[in-house]
Amino acid sequence: MAAEKNDVEAQGDRIGAAPEPTATTDAHEGGDSKLEEHELRHNGNLQRGLKSRHVQFLALSGAIGTGLFVGSGQVLSLAGPLSMSLAYLITGFNLYCVINSLGEMAAWLPIPGCVPIFATRYVDEALGFTLGWNYWYQFAIGVPIEVSVCCVIVDYWPNDIPKGALITIFFLAMVVINCFPVKIYGEAEFVFGAIKLTTIVGLILLMLIITCGGGPSGHAIGFAHWMDPGPMNAYLRPGALGRFLGFFKVFIQATFAYGGSEMVVVAAGETENPRRNIPKAVRRVFWRILIFYVIALFLVGLCVSSEDDGLLNAISSDAPGANQSPFVIAIETAGIKTLPGILNGIILSSAWSAGNSFFYASTRVLYSAAIDGKTPAILRYEKWGVPYGCVAMTTALGCLSYLNLGNRSSEVFFWISNLSAVSTLMVWASVCYTYLCFYKGLKYHGIDRNTLPYKAPFQPYLAYFAICFCLTIAFFNGFDAFFPGRFSAKSFIPPYINIPIVLTLFFSYKIIKKTKFVKVQNMDLWSGKAEIDRMEPLWPVEQPRNFLERIWFWIA
């Protein structure tokens, strides 16, 4: 261990990323304990309880929930099937760019929450502070969103359960799960992830059968709905301009659907053998995007007309349960009985699972900012590997779920989902800018990217694309508020309120703390890496003993 520390210190001196002066001075005086404290200051005390199968199912099923099963109905009715497919495909490519940028950094240094710390080390302390709070908010706001949707979905079945009781049941279950060690969360998400993956594969096959005429009605649909009413719907203006506006408008909903997908990287600090499992999970995000979103939505766009009377514009209609899902509409239109009720139950479990994942990710990002000194010290409190201070903070924000008691669920969903999507775009752009600084740091210090645990393809071009895409959608997503007669608090505030919040956090911290942008020669690429390097050979790599195990290891 001492030899490794000396190696890391020597490397730090070589690349200009030596520890802070006090730690270095003490080390020269024999104060190895302070050097070790500096090296490990961002590793925290969380437990690496997530196994390979937990991480891989997080990568494959992750935040799949409302955005895919229900929110896609709003996108289809607004923009049409071709616009929907293209919007999810392009936004999915943007996510691929972000997850690869983040994955390369996290495989190099897999620490809890990682994003705010990377921003602090490679860009500016002010950006680390801003991302710590904004990233926490982005994930934490997903909790009341999914709780709200769970309550709406339950209304599919006739019941007299008070809405307040339903909110409490769903919300309290998330809180309880996240109060246990991370292994419990991993097992819960493994089960729900398996259900989601099985359901999506089944729905893809079912949509294909229905559009080919294999349903009870025997009617082959093909591309009939693309001919009438057409592949792209007009929005606000007729003709080609209106079709483009409709296409552009749904990017924000597609972003909301993908939001939280990078939580598999956020979990790097609690993952066994992260140098193996994180790259493996990052590579699978591409297949998740292509199969579970693009193909599924393309097929459901064939089965359901964008002008279908049953397409209730998702949650904005306040209609009960899974009737808001285009998948259910396709099944009912095809004349299939019983299955809609079963699918409604699966959508309910998916929405709750997504909320649970958001809860977990928000606490880890906040804990990361806490151990970096960017939040109150009480948020560093943890026991049994659980950051209970952060759990309490996320629980407090999750109480926004009770807004449903005094408002229509549609209004709550609209406001919060728009805030979440814009926050996601700002975070993704910041992540990719942080990666560009990391990329330049590696190049300046002569570190060959071929030696990294994971080398993302096509860099730095993926990061450049994601920055341009995210900022374009973030700044122009509320364009319709400026059309005559459409300007209001509801149309203007949700799309734009997060931008001044981010700028205020960044510049306030920068002015008060007088921080400076990190120069490439002073970039800290090494602190904490020696401990990960030491642990890496200790994690066993299981080898498949037969054909079935080979298939299972390929999946998980």
Coordinates of C-alpha atoms in Angstrom, one line a residue, residues 94-543:
N94 CA -27.5 12.3 -27.6
L95 CA -27.8 10.1 -24.5
Y96 CA -25.3 7.7 -26.0
C97 CA -22.8 10.6 -26.4
V98 CA -23.3 11.7 -22.8
I99 CA -23.1 8.2 -21.2
N100 CA -19.9 7.4 -23.1
S101 CA -18.3 10.6 -22.0
L102 CA -19.3 10.0 -18.4
G103 CA -18.4 6.3 -18.6
E104 CA -14.8 6.9 -19.6
M105 CA -14.3 9.3 -16.6
A106 CA -16.1 7.0 -14.2
A107 CA -14.2 3.9 -15.3
W108 CA -10.9 5.8 -14.7
L109 CA -12.1 6.9 -11.2
P110 CA -15.2 5.1 -10.0
I111 CA -16.2 7.1 -6.9
P112 CA -19.7 7.8 -5.4
G113 CA -21.8 10.2 -7.3
C114 CA -18.8 11.2 -9.4
V115 CA -20.3 14.0 -11.6
P116 CA -19.9 17.0 -9.2
I117 CA -16.4 15.8 -8.2
F118 CA -15.3 15.5 -11.8
A119 CA -16.5 19.0 -12.5
T120 CA -14.6 20.3 -9.5
R121 CA -11.4 18.6 -10.5
Y122 CA -11.4 19.2 -14.2
V123 CA -13.4 22.5 -14.7
D124 CA -14.2 24.7 -11.7
E125 CA -15.3 24.3 -8.1
A126 CA -18.3 26.5 -9.0
L127 CA -19.4 24.0 -11.6
G128 CA -19.0 21.2 -9.1
F129 CA -21.2 23.0 -6.6
T130 CA -23.8 23.8 -9.3
L131 CA -23.9 20.3 -10.6
G132 CA -24.1 18.8 -7.2
W133 CA -27.3 20.6 -6.4
N134 CA -28.8 20.6 -10.0
Y135 CA -28.1 16.9 -10.5
W136 CA -29.6 16.1 -7.1
Y137 CA -32.7 18.1 -8.1
Q138 CA -32.9 16.5 -11.5
F139 CA -33.1 13.0 -9.9
A140 CA -35.0 13.9 -6.8
I141 CA -37.8 15.7 -8.8
G142 CA -38.4 12.4 -10.6
V143 CA -39.7 10.9 -7.3
P144 CA -42.9 13.0 -7.1
I145 CA -43.3 12.6 -10.9
E146 CA -43.4 8.9 -10.7
V147 CA -45.5 8.8 -7.4
S148 CA -48.0 11.1 -9.1
V149 CA -48.2 8.8 -12.1
C150 CA -48.6 5.7 -9.9
C151 CA -51.7 7.3 -8.3
V152 CA -53.2 8.0 -11.8
I153 CA -52.5 4.4 -13.0
V154 CA -54.2 2.9 -10.0
D155 CA -57.4 4.6 -11.0
Y156 CA -57.6 2.2 -13.9
W157 CA -59.3 -0.2 -11.4
P158 CA -62.4 1.1 -9.7
N159 CA -61.5 1.9 -6.1
D160 CA -62.3 4.3 -3.2
I161 CA -58.8 4.6 -1.8
P162 CA -58.1 8.3 -0.9
K163 CA -55.4 9.8 -3.1
G164 CA -53.5 10.9 0.0
A165 CA -53.2 7.2 1.1
L166 CA -52.0 6.1 -2.3
I167 CA -49.3 8.8 -2.3
T168 CA -48.2 7.8 1.1
I169 CA -48.0 4.1 0.2
F170 CA -45.9 4.5 -2.9
F171 CA -43.7 7.3 -1.5
L172 CA -43.1 5.6 1.8
A173 CA -42.1 2.3 0.0
M174 CA -39.3 4.2 -1.8
V175 CA -38.1 5.8 1.4
V176 CA -38.0 2.5 3.2
I177 CA -36.1 0.7 0.4
N178 CA -33.5 3.4 0.3
C179 CA -32.9 3.3 4.0
F180 CA -31.5 -0.3 3.7
P181 CA -28.0 -1.1 2.4
V182 CA -27.5 -0.7 -1.3
K183 CA -27.7 -4.5 -1.9
I184 CA -31.4 -4.4 -1.0
Y185 CA -32.0 -1.6 -3.6
G186 CA -30.0 -3.7 -6.2
E187 CA -32.1 -6.8 -5.6
A188 CA -35.4 -4.8 -5.9
E189 CA -34.3 -3.1 -9.1
F190 CA -33.1 -6.5 -10.5
V191 CA -36.6 -7.9 -10.1
F192 CA -38.4 -4.9 -11.4
G193 CA -35.9 -4.6 -14.3
A194 CA -36.5 -8.2 -15.3
I195 CA -40.2 -7.5 -15.4
K196 CA -39.7 -4.4 -17.5
L197 CA -37.4 -6.0 -20.0
T198 CA -39.7 -9.0 -20.4
T199 CA -42.7 -6.7 -20.9
I200 CA -41.0 -4.5 -23.5
V201 CA -39.8 -7.5 -25.5
G202 CA -43.3 -9.0 -25.3
L203 CA -44.8 -5.7 -26.4
I204 CA -42.4 -5.4 -29.4
L205 CA -43.4 -8.8 -30.6
L206 CA -47.1 -8.1 -29.9
M207 CA -47.0 -4.7 -31.8
L208 CA -45.4 -6.5 -34.8
I209 CA -48.0 -9.2 -34.8
I210 CA -50.9 -6.7 -34.6
T211 CA -49.5 -4.5 -37.4
C212 CA -49.1 -7.6 -39.6
G213 CA -52.7 -8.6 -39.0
G214 CA -52.2 -11.3 -36.4
G215 CA -54.7 -9.9 -33.8
P216 CA -58.2 -11.2 -33.2
S217 CA -59.6 -8.7 -35.7
G218 CA -57.3 -10.1 -38.4
H219 CA -56.8 -6.6 -39.9
A220 CA -53.3 -5.9 -41.2
I221 CA -52.4 -2.2 -40.5
G222 CA -49.0 -1.8 -42.0
F223 CA -48.2 1.8 -42.8
A224 CA -51.9 2.9 -43.1
H225 CA -51.6 5.4 -40.3
W226 CA -48.6 6.9 -41.9
M227 CA -50.7 7.6 -45.0
D228 CA -53.7 8.9 -43.1
P229 CA -53.5 11.1 -41.0
G230 CA -49.8 11.2 -42.0
P231 CA -46.3 10.6 -40.5
M232 CA -45.8 14.1 -39.2
N233 CA -48.4 16.4 -37.5
A234 CA -48.4 20.1 -37.8
Y235 CA -48.1 22.3 -34.6
L236 CA -49.1 25.9 -34.3
R237 CA -48.7 26.5 -38.0
P238 CA -49.8 24.6 -41.1
G239 CA -47.6 23.0 -43.7
A240 CA -43.9 22.2 -43.5
L241 CA -43.2 24.8 -40.9
G242 CA -45.9 23.3 -38.6
R243 CA -44.5 19.8 -39.1
F244 CA -41.0 21.0 -38.2
L245 CA -42.4 22.8 -35.1
G246 CA -44.2 19.7 -33.9
F247 CA -41.0 17.6 -34.5
F248 CA -38.9 20.1 -32.5
K249 CA -41.4 20.4 -29.7
V250 CA -41.3 16.7 -28.7
F251 CA -37.5 16.6 -28.1
I252 CA -38.1 17.8 -24.5
Q253 CA -40.5 14.9 -23.8
A254 CA -38.0 12.5 -25.3
T255 CA -35.4 13.9 -23.0
F256 CA -37.7 13.4 -20.1
A257 CA -38.2 9.8 -21.1
Y258 CA -34.4 9.2 -21.2
G259 CA -33.6 11.2 -18.1
G260 CA -31.8 9.3 -15.4
S261 CA -30.4 6.7 -17.8
E262 CA -26.9 7.6 -16.7
M263 CA -27.6 6.5 -13.1
V264 CA -25.7 3.3 -13.9
V265 CA -22.5 5.4 -13.9
V266 CA -23.6 7.4 -10.8
A267 CA -23.6 4.0 -9.1
A268 CA -20.0 3.4 -9.9
G269 CA -18.9 4.1 -6.3
E270 CA -21.0 1.2 -5.0
T271 CA -20.3 -1.3 -7.8
E272 CA -18.2 -4.4 -7.5
N273 CA -15.3 -4.5 -10.0
P274 CA -16.3 -1.1 -11.6
R275 CA -13.5 -1.2 -14.1
R276 CA -15.2 -4.3 -15.7
N277 CA -18.9 -3.7 -15.0
I278 CA -19.2 0.0 -15.8
P279 CA -17.8 -0.2 -19.4
K280 CA -19.9 -3.3 -20.0
A281 CA -23.0 -1.4 -18.8
V282 CA -22.2 1.7 -20.9
R283 CA -21.9 -0.4 -24.1
R284 CA -25.4 -1.8 -23.5
V285 CA -27.0 1.6 -23.4
F286 CA -26.9 1.7 -27.2
W287 CA -28.9 -1.5 -27.4
R288 CA -31.3 -0.3 -24.8
I289 CA -32.0 2.9 -26.8
L290 CA -32.3 1.1 -30.1
I291 CA -34.5 -1.9 -29.0
F292 CA -36.5 -0.7 -26.0
Y293 CA -37.3 2.8 -27.2
V294 CA -36.8 3.3 -30.9
I295 CA -38.1 -0.1 -32.2
A296 CA -40.9 -0.2 -29.6
L297 CA -42.2 3.3 -30.4
F298 CA -41.8 2.8 -34.1
L299 CA -44.0 -0.3 -34.0
V300 CA -46.6 1.3 -31.7
G301 CA -46.7 4.2 -34.1
L302 CA -47.7 1.8 -36.8
C303 CA -50.5 0.3 -34.7
V304 CA -52.1 3.6 -33.3
S305 CA -53.2 6.6 -35.3
S306 CA -52.0 9.9 -33.9
E307 CA -55.7 11.1 -34.2
D308 CA -57.1 8.0 -32.4
D309 CA -60.0 9.0 -30.1
G310 CA -58.5 6.8 -27.4
L311 CA -55.1 8.5 -27.5
L312 CA -55.8 10.8 -24.6
N313 CA -52.7 13.0 -24.8
A314 CA -51.1 11.1 -21.9
I315 CA -51.6 12.5 -18.5
S316 CA -52.9 15.9 -19.5
S317 CA -56.4 14.4 -19.9
D318 CA -56.4 13.0 -16.4
A319 CA -57.9 9.8 -17.8
P320 CA -57.4 6.7 -15.5
G321 CA -54.6 4.3 -15.7
A322 CA -53.0 2.7 -18.6
N323 CA -55.8 3.9 -21.0
Q324 CA -53.3 6.8 -21.5
S325 CA -50.7 4.4 -22.9
P326 CA -50.5 3.9 -26.7
F327 CA -49.5 0.3 -26.2
V328 CA -52.8 -0.3 -24.4
I329 CA -54.8 1.5 -27.1
A330 CA -53.2 -0.7 -29.7
I331 CA -54.1 -3.9 -27.8
E332 CA -57.7 -2.8 -27.2
T333 CA -58.1 -1.7 -30.8
A334 CA -56.9 -5.1 -31.9
G335 CA -59.6 -6.7 -29.9
I336 CA -57.4 -8.4 -27.3
K337 CA -59.2 -8.9 -23.9
T338 CA -57.8 -9.1 -20.4
L339 CA -54.2 -8.1 -21.4
P340 CA -54.8 -4.3 -20.9
G341 CA -55.4 -4.9 -17.1
I342 CA -52.3 -7.0 -16.8
L343 CA -50.2 -4.4 -18.7
N344 CA -51.6 -1.7 -16.5
G345 CA -50.2 -3.5 -13.4
I346 CA -46.8 -3.8 -15.1
I347 CA -46.8 -0.1 -16.0
L348 CA -47.6 0.6 -12.4
S349 CA -44.5 -1.4 -11.2
S350 CA -42.4 0.3 -13.9
A351 CA -43.4 3.8 -12.7
W352 CA -42.7 2.9 -9.1
S353 CA -39.4 1.3 -10.0
A354 CA -38.3 4.4 -11.9
G355 CA -39.2 6.6 -9.0
N356 CA -37.2 4.3 -6.7
S357 CA -34.2 4.6 -9.0
F358 CA -34.4 8.4 -9.1
F359 CA -34.5 8.3 -5.3
Y360 CA -31.4 6.2 -5.1
A361 CA -29.4 8.3 -7.6
S362 CA -30.3 11.6 -6.1
T363 CA -29.0 10.5 -2.7
R364 CA -25.7 9.4 -4.1
V365 CA -25.1 12.6 -6.1
L366 CA -25.9 14.7 -3.1
Y367 CA -23.5 12.5 -0.9
S368 CA -20.8 13.1 -3.5
A369 CA -21.2 16.8 -3.2
A370 CA -21.3 16.5 0.6
I371 CA -17.9 14.7 0.8
D372 CA -16.5 17.3 -1.5
G373 CA -17.6 20.0 0.9
K374 CA -20.2 21.6 -1.4
T375 CA -23.2 21.0 0.9
P376 CA -23.9 21.2 4.6
A377 CA -21.8 18.8 6.7
I378 CA -24.9 17.0 8.0
L379 CA -25.4 15.5 4.6
R380 CA -22.2 13.5 5.0
Y381 CA -23.9 11.5 7.7
E382 CA -24.0 7.8 6.7
K383 CA -24.3 4.5 8.5
W384 CA -24.2 0.9 7.2
G385 CA -23.2 2.4 3.9
V386 CA -26.4 4.5 3.5
P387 CA -26.2 8.3 3.4
Y388 CA -29.1 9.0 5.7
G389 CA -28.6 12.8 5.6
C390 CA -29.1 12.7 1.8
V391 CA -32.0 10.3 2.1
A392 CA -33.8 12.8 4.4
M393 CA -33.1 15.6 2.0
T394 CA -34.6 13.7 -1.0
T395 CA -37.5 12.7 1.2
A396 CA -38.3 16.3 1.9
L397 CA -38.4 17.2 -1.8
G398 CA -40.4 14.1 -2.5
C399 CA -43.2 15.5 -0.4
L400 CA -44.1 17.5 -3.5
S401 CA -46.1 14.4 -4.4
Y402 CA -48.8 15.7 -2.1
L403 CA -49.4 18.6 -4.5
N404 CA -51.7 16.1 -6.2
L405 CA -54.2 16.6 -3.3
G406 CA -54.9 20.2 -4.3
N407 CA -54.3 20.1 -8.1
R408 CA -55.1 18.0 -11.1
S409 CA -52.5 15.4 -11.7
S410 CA -52.0 16.7 -15.2
E411 CA -50.9 20.1 -13.9
V412 CA -48.4 18.6 -11.4
F413 CA -47.0 16.3 -14.0
F414 CA -46.7 19.1 -16.6
W415 CA -44.8 21.5 -14.3
I416 CA -42.5 19.0 -12.7
S417 CA -41.7 17.0 -15.9
N418 CA -40.7 20.2 -17.8
L419 CA -38.4 21.2 -14.9
S420 CA -36.9 17.8 -14.9
A421 CA -36.2 17.6 -18.6
V422 CA -34.5 21.1 -18.8
S423 CA -32.4 20.2 -15.8
T424 CA -31.4 17.0 -17.5
L425 CA -30.2 18.9 -20.6
M426 CA -28.2 21.4 -18.5
V427 CA -26.5 18.6 -16.6
W428 CA -25.8 16.6 -19.7
A429 CA -24.2 19.6 -21.4
S430 CA -22.1 20.2 -18.3
V431 CA -21.0 16.5 -18.2
C432 CA -19.8 16.7 -21.7
Y433 CA -17.9 19.9 -21.2
T434 CA -16.3 18.3 -18.1
Y435 CA -15.3 15.4 -20.3
L436 CA -13.7 17.7 -22.9
C437 CA -11.5 19.2 -20.1
F438 CA -10.7 15.6 -18.9
Y439 CA -9.8 14.7 -22.5
K440 CA -7.5 17.7 -22.8
G441 CA -5.9 16.8 -19.4
L442 CA -5.1 13.3 -20.5
K443 CA -3.5 14.6 -23.7
Y444 CA -1.5 17.3 -21.9
H445 CA -0.1 14.9 -19.3
G446 CA 0.8 12.3 -21.9
I447 CA -1.7 9.7 -20.8
D448 CA -2.6 7.3 -23.7
R449 CA -6.3 6.8 -23.8
N450 CA -5.7 3.3 -25.1
T451 CA -4.5 2.5 -21.5
L452 CA -7.7 3.6 -19.9
P453 CA -10.1 1.0 -18.4
Y454 CA -12.7 2.2 -20.9
K455 CA -12.0 4.3 -24.0
A456 CA -15.2 5.8 -25.4
P457 CA -15.4 5.7 -29.3
F458 CA -15.5 8.8 -31.5
Q459 CA -14.3 11.2 -28.9
P460 CA -14.2 14.2 -28.5
Y461 CA -16.8 14.5 -31.3
L462 CA -19.5 12.8 -29.3
A463 CA -19.1 15.4 -26.5
Y464 CA -19.2 18.3 -28.9
F465 CA -22.4 17.0 -30.4
A466 CA -24.1 16.5 -27.1
I467 CA -23.2 20.1 -25.9
C468 CA -24.6 21.7 -29.0
F469 CA -27.7 19.5 -29.0
C470 CA -28.5 19.9 -25.2
L471 CA -28.1 23.7 -25.3
T472 CA -30.1 24.1 -28.4
I473 CA -33.1 22.2 -27.0
A474 CA -32.8 23.8 -23.6
F475 CA -32.8 27.4 -24.9
F476 CA -35.5 26.9 -27.6
N477 CA -37.8 24.3 -26.1
G478 CA -40.3 26.9 -24.9
F479 CA -40.6 28.6 -28.3
D480 CA -44.3 28.2 -28.4
A481 CA -44.8 30.6 -25.5
F482 CA -43.8 33.4 -27.8
F483 CA -46.5 32.7 -30.4
P484 CA -49.4 35.2 -30.4
G485 CA -51.9 34.5 -27.6
R486 CA -49.9 31.7 -26.0
F487 CA -47.7 33.5 -23.5
S488 CA -48.5 32.7 -19.8
A489 CA -46.7 31.6 -16.7
K490 CA -47.5 28.0 -17.4
S491 CA -46.1 28.1 -21.0
F492 CA -43.0 30.2 -20.1
I493 CA -41.8 29.4 -16.6
P494 CA -41.4 25.5 -16.8
P495 CA -39.2 25.6 -19.9
Y496 CA -36.9 28.3 -18.7
I497 CA -36.8 28.6 -14.9
N498 CA -34.0 26.1 -14.6
I499 CA -31.6 28.1 -16.8
P500 CA -31.4 31.2 -14.4
I501 CA -31.2 28.8 -11.4
V502 CA -28.1 27.1 -12.9
L503 CA -26.5 30.4 -13.8
T504 CA -27.3 31.9 -10.4
L505 CA -25.8 28.9 -8.5
F506 CA -22.6 29.0 -10.7
F507 CA -21.8 32.7 -10.6
S508 CA -22.9 33.2 -6.9
Y509 CA -20.5 30.4 -5.8
K510 CA -17.7 31.7 -8.1
I511 CA -18.0 35.3 -6.8
I512 CA -18.3 34.4 -3.1
K513 CA -15.6 31.7 -3.1
K514 CA -13.5 33.5 -5.7
T515 CA -12.8 30.3 -7.6
K516 CA -10.9 30.0 -10.8
F517 CA -11.1 27.7 -13.7
V518 CA -8.8 24.7 -13.3
K519 CA -5.7 25.0 -15.5
V520 CA -4.8 21.9 -17.4
Q521 CA -1.4 21.6 -15.7
N522 CA -3.0 21.6 -12.3
M523 CA -5.8 19.1 -13.1
D524 CA -6.1 16.4 -10.3
L525 CA -6.5 13.2 -12.3
W526 CA -5.1 10.9 -9.6
S527 CA -6.5 11.4 -6.1
G528 CA -8.3 8.2 -5.0
K529 CA -7.2 6.2 -8.0
A530 CA -4.5 4.3 -6.1
E531 CA -7.2 2.7 -3.8
I532 CA -9.2 1.6 -6.8
D533 CA -6.1 0.2 -8.4
R534 CA -5.3 -1.7 -5.2
M535 CA -8.8 -3.2 -5.1
E536 CA -9.1 -4.1 -8.7
P537 CA -7.2 -7.4 -8.6
L538 CA -9.2 -8.5 -5.5
W539 CA -12.5 -8.8 -7.4
P540 CA -12.9 -12.3 -8.8
V541 CA -14.0 -12.6 -12.4
E542 CA -16.4 -15.5 -12.7
Q543 CA -16.1 -17.8 -15.7

